[in-house]
């Protein structure tokens, strides 16, 4: 099992540039989550999808952030324009939603984003 | 909104000493999960607690869920250097999402 795959693993960009982070969830999982981790704010949920549909995007910081899930095996998180305060590790996680209690979330290795 | 507070933020122990981290929610939780993140790594699921007052053990790790389902704890007996990392609790308020605590970073002096 390949696990959750994220790319790129590291991204360094300049302020104002567009950044696209990618995620491939575990095959068969129908829920996908995007998190951001910083020292100051810890692990924050940005948005999550169930069956490719965004369910809760209340954690998305502002309009510069957008996320899509065009199919069950791919999701993107886009930041446009990027700012230095967006520097963080971004994790994607997936789970198999059974409709009962929440299921285990499997995290990808993360993308370390640095905005100069 | 939903908040999960976790203490302490940092804990440094001598190898062989015990370690405990505590988690408190502002609201009743459907269940709670615990994750471990090694330095430079990603969170990895440890366990889920669902029932009021539930206690589960994994070798030297003991997890408890409070009677009111608003608090939880993780206790490690006789820490080893492999226990180093950050331990997160994550509460489920009833929706599909988890609300993570700030984590407790454990460091160990061998």
Short mmCIF file of N, CA, C and O in Angstrom, two decimals, chain A residues 31 33 35 37 39 42-43 45 48 56 58 91 95 97 99-105 107-109, chain B residues 9-10 31 33 35 37 40-45 48 50 88 92 95-98 100-102 105:
data_model
loop_
_atom_site.label_atom_id
_atom_site.label_comp_id
_atom_site.label_asym_id
_atom_site.label_seq_id
_atom_site.Cartn_x
_atom_site.Cartn_y
_atom_site.Cartn_z
N UNK A 31 -12.81 10.10 2.16
CA UNK A 31 -12.69 11.40 2.83
C UNK A 31 -11.25 11.89 2.72
O UNK A 31 -10.31 11.11 2.90
N UNK A 33 -8.61 15.28 3.75
CA UNK A 33 -8.44 16.43 4.63
C UNK A 33 -7.14 17.16 4.29
O UNK A 33 -6.13 16.53 4.03
N UNK A 35 -4.53 19.87 6.06
CA UNK A 35 -4.12 20.51 7.30
C UNK A 35 -2.91 21.40 7.05
O UNK A 35 -2.13 21.18 6.14
N UNK A 37 0.36 22.98 9.41
CA UNK A 37 1.02 22.89 10.70
C UNK A 37 2.11 23.94 10.82
O UNK A 37 3.00 24.03 9.98
N UNK A 39 4.48 26.18 14.07
CA UNK A 39 4.83 26.16 15.49
C UNK A 39 3.82 26.98 16.30
O UNK A 39 3.44 26.59 17.40
N UNK A 42 -0.04 25.26 15.56
CA UNK A 42 -0.24 23.82 15.64
C UNK A 42 -0.81 23.26 14.36
O UNK A 42 -0.56 23.78 13.27
N UNK A 43 -1.60 22.21 14.50
CA UNK A 43 -2.18 21.50 13.36
C UNK A 43 -3.61 22.01 13.15
O UNK A 43 -4.49 21.79 13.98
N UNK A 45 -7.04 22.24 10.67
CA UNK A 45 -7.79 21.71 9.55
C UNK A 45 -8.21 22.86 8.63
O UNK A 45 -8.85 23.81 9.08
N UNK A 48 -12.14 19.82 4.33
CA UNK A 48 -12.20 18.40 4.06
C UNK A 48 -13.30 18.08 3.08
O UNK A 48 -14.30 18.81 2.96
N UNK A 56 -16.58 21.04 4.60
CA UNK A 56 -16.32 22.10 5.57
C UNK A 56 -15.03 22.81 5.18
O UNK A 56 -13.96 22.23 5.25
N UNK A 58 -14.36 25.90 6.54
CA UNK A 58 -14.32 27.01 7.49
C UNK A 58 -12.90 27.31 7.98
O UNK A 58 -12.64 28.38 8.49
N UNK A 91 -0.24 19.19 5.32
CA UNK A 91 -0.48 17.76 5.29
C UNK A 91 -1.82 17.47 4.62
O UNK A 91 -2.80 18.19 4.82
N UNK A 95 -9.25 9.16 4.86
CA UNK A 95 -9.86 8.15 5.70
C UNK A 95 -11.01 7.52 4.96
O UNK A 95 -11.49 8.03 3.95
N UNK A 97 -14.71 6.79 5.29
CA UNK A 97 -15.85 7.24 6.07
C UNK A 97 -16.90 6.14 6.08
O UNK A 97 -17.50 5.83 5.06
N UNK A 99 -19.58 6.23 7.99
CA UNK A 99 -20.91 6.74 8.32
C UNK A 99 -21.23 6.61 9.80
O UNK A 99 -22.22 7.14 10.26
N UNK A 100 -20.34 5.94 10.55
CA UNK A 100 -20.57 5.83 11.99
C UNK A 100 -19.55 6.73 12.68
O UNK A 100 -19.48 7.90 12.38
N UNK A 101 -18.83 6.23 13.62
CA UNK A 101 -17.80 7.04 14.27
C UNK A 101 -16.72 7.37 13.25
O UNK A 101 -16.54 6.66 12.28
N UNK A 102 -16.04 8.48 13.49
CA UNK A 102 -14.99 8.90 12.57
C UNK A 102 -13.90 7.84 12.49
O UNK A 102 -13.59 7.15 13.46
N UNK A 103 -13.35 7.69 11.33
CA UNK A 103 -12.35 6.68 11.10
C UNK A 103 -10.94 7.24 11.21
O UNK A 103 -10.74 8.45 11.19
N UNK A 104 -9.99 6.34 11.29
CA UNK A 104 -8.59 6.72 11.37
C UNK A 104 -8.20 7.57 10.17
O UNK A 104 -8.58 7.26 9.04
N UNK A 105 -7.44 8.61 10.43
CA UNK A 105 -6.92 9.42 9.34
C UNK A 105 -5.47 9.03 9.08
O UNK A 105 -4.67 8.93 10.00
N UNK A 107 -2.11 10.16 7.31
CA UNK A 107 -1.46 11.39 6.84
C UNK A 107 -0.39 11.09 5.80
O UNK A 107 0.31 10.08 5.88
N UNK A 108 -0.28 12.02 4.85
CA UNK A 108 0.83 11.98 3.92
C UNK A 108 2.08 12.55 4.57
O UNK A 108 2.02 13.04 5.70
N UNK A 109 3.20 12.53 3.85
CA UNK A 109 4.47 13.00 4.41
C UNK A 109 4.54 14.52 4.56
O UNK A 109 5.42 15.03 5.24
N UNK B 9 2.74 21.61 27.06
CA UNK B 9 3.18 21.83 25.70
C UNK B 9 4.50 21.09 25.44
O UNK B 9 4.73 20.59 24.34
N UNK B 10 5.34 21.07 26.46
CA UNK B 10 6.63 20.38 26.37
C UNK B 10 6.83 19.55 27.63
O UNK B 10 6.37 19.92 28.70
N UNK B 31 -15.93 10.87 20.19
CA UNK B 31 -14.79 9.99 20.43
C UNK B 31 -13.51 10.81 20.35
O UNK B 31 -13.56 12.00 20.00
N UNK B 33 -9.18 10.55 19.36
CA UNK B 33 -8.08 9.79 18.80
C UNK B 33 -6.76 10.37 19.30
O UNK B 33 -6.69 11.54 19.66
N UNK B 35 -2.58 10.61 18.23
CA UNK B 35 -1.59 10.49 17.17
C UNK B 35 -0.21 10.81 17.72
O UNK B 35 -0.06 11.58 18.66
N UNK B 37 3.67 12.09 16.34
CA UNK B 37 4.44 12.63 15.22
C UNK B 37 5.92 12.65 15.62
O UNK B 37 6.31 13.38 16.55
N UNK B 40 10.23 15.69 12.31
CA UNK B 40 10.36 15.68 10.85
C UNK B 40 9.38 14.77 10.14
O UNK B 40 9.41 14.67 8.91
N UNK B 41 8.51 14.12 10.88
CA UNK B 41 7.57 13.18 10.28
C UNK B 41 6.15 13.70 10.24
O UNK B 41 5.90 14.89 10.38
N UNK B 42 5.22 12.78 10.03
CA UNK B 42 3.82 13.14 9.95
C UNK B 42 3.07 12.43 11.08
O UNK B 42 3.53 11.43 11.62
N UNK B 43 1.90 12.95 11.45
CA UNK B 43 1.12 12.29 12.50
C UNK B 43 0.73 10.88 12.10
O UNK B 43 0.29 10.64 10.98
N UNK B 44 0.87 9.98 13.07
CA UNK B 44 0.52 8.57 12.86
C UNK B 44 -0.47 8.16 13.93
O UNK B 44 -0.25 8.41 15.12
N UNK B 45 -1.55 7.56 13.50
CA UNK B 45 -2.62 7.15 14.41
C UNK B 45 -2.13 6.14 15.44
O UNK B 45 -1.40 5.20 15.10
N UNK B 48 -8.06 4.96 19.15
CA UNK B 48 -9.31 5.71 19.25
C UNK B 48 -10.08 5.21 20.48
O UNK B 48 -10.16 4.02 20.72
N UNK B 50 -13.86 5.54 22.40
CA UNK B 50 -15.24 5.87 22.05
C UNK B 50 -16.17 5.92 23.26
O UNK B 50 -17.03 6.79 23.35
N UNK B 88 -0.39 14.06 19.95
CA UNK B 88 -1.58 14.86 19.74
C UNK B 88 -2.83 14.08 20.12
O UNK B 88 -2.96 12.91 19.76
N UNK B 92 -13.34 14.37 18.20
CA UNK B 92 -14.38 14.36 17.17
C UNK B 92 -15.66 14.89 17.79
O UNK B 92 -16.27 14.24 18.62
N UNK B 95 -19.01 15.61 13.82
CA UNK B 95 -18.92 15.64 12.36
C UNK B 95 -17.78 14.73 11.94
O UNK B 95 -17.20 14.04 12.76
N UNK B 96 -17.45 14.73 10.67
CA UNK B 96 -16.38 13.87 10.20
C UNK B 96 -15.00 14.42 10.49
O UNK B 96 -14.01 13.76 10.29
N UNK B 97 -14.90 15.64 10.97
CA UNK B 97 -13.60 16.24 11.15
C UNK B 97 -13.09 16.02 12.56
O UNK B 97 -13.84 15.71 13.49
N UNK B 98 -11.77 16.16 12.71
CA UNK B 98 -11.10 16.09 14.00
C UNK B 98 -10.60 17.47 14.39
O UNK B 98 -10.16 18.24 13.54
N UNK B 100 -7.69 18.97 16.54
CA UNK B 100 -6.45 18.56 17.18
C UNK B 100 -6.07 19.49 18.33
O UNK B 100 -6.25 20.71 18.25
N UNK B 101 -5.55 18.89 19.39
CA UNK B 101 -4.91 19.67 20.44
C UNK B 101 -3.58 20.20 19.93
O UNK B 101 -3.12 19.85 18.83
N UNK B 102 -2.94 21.06 20.73
CA UNK B 102 -1.69 21.68 20.30
C UNK B 102 -0.52 20.70 20.34
O UNK B 102 0.54 20.97 19.78
N UNK B 105 5.14 17.92 23.19
CA UNK B 105 6.42 17.47 22.65
C UNK B 105 7.23 16.81 23.74
O UNK B 105 7.55 17.44 24.75
#
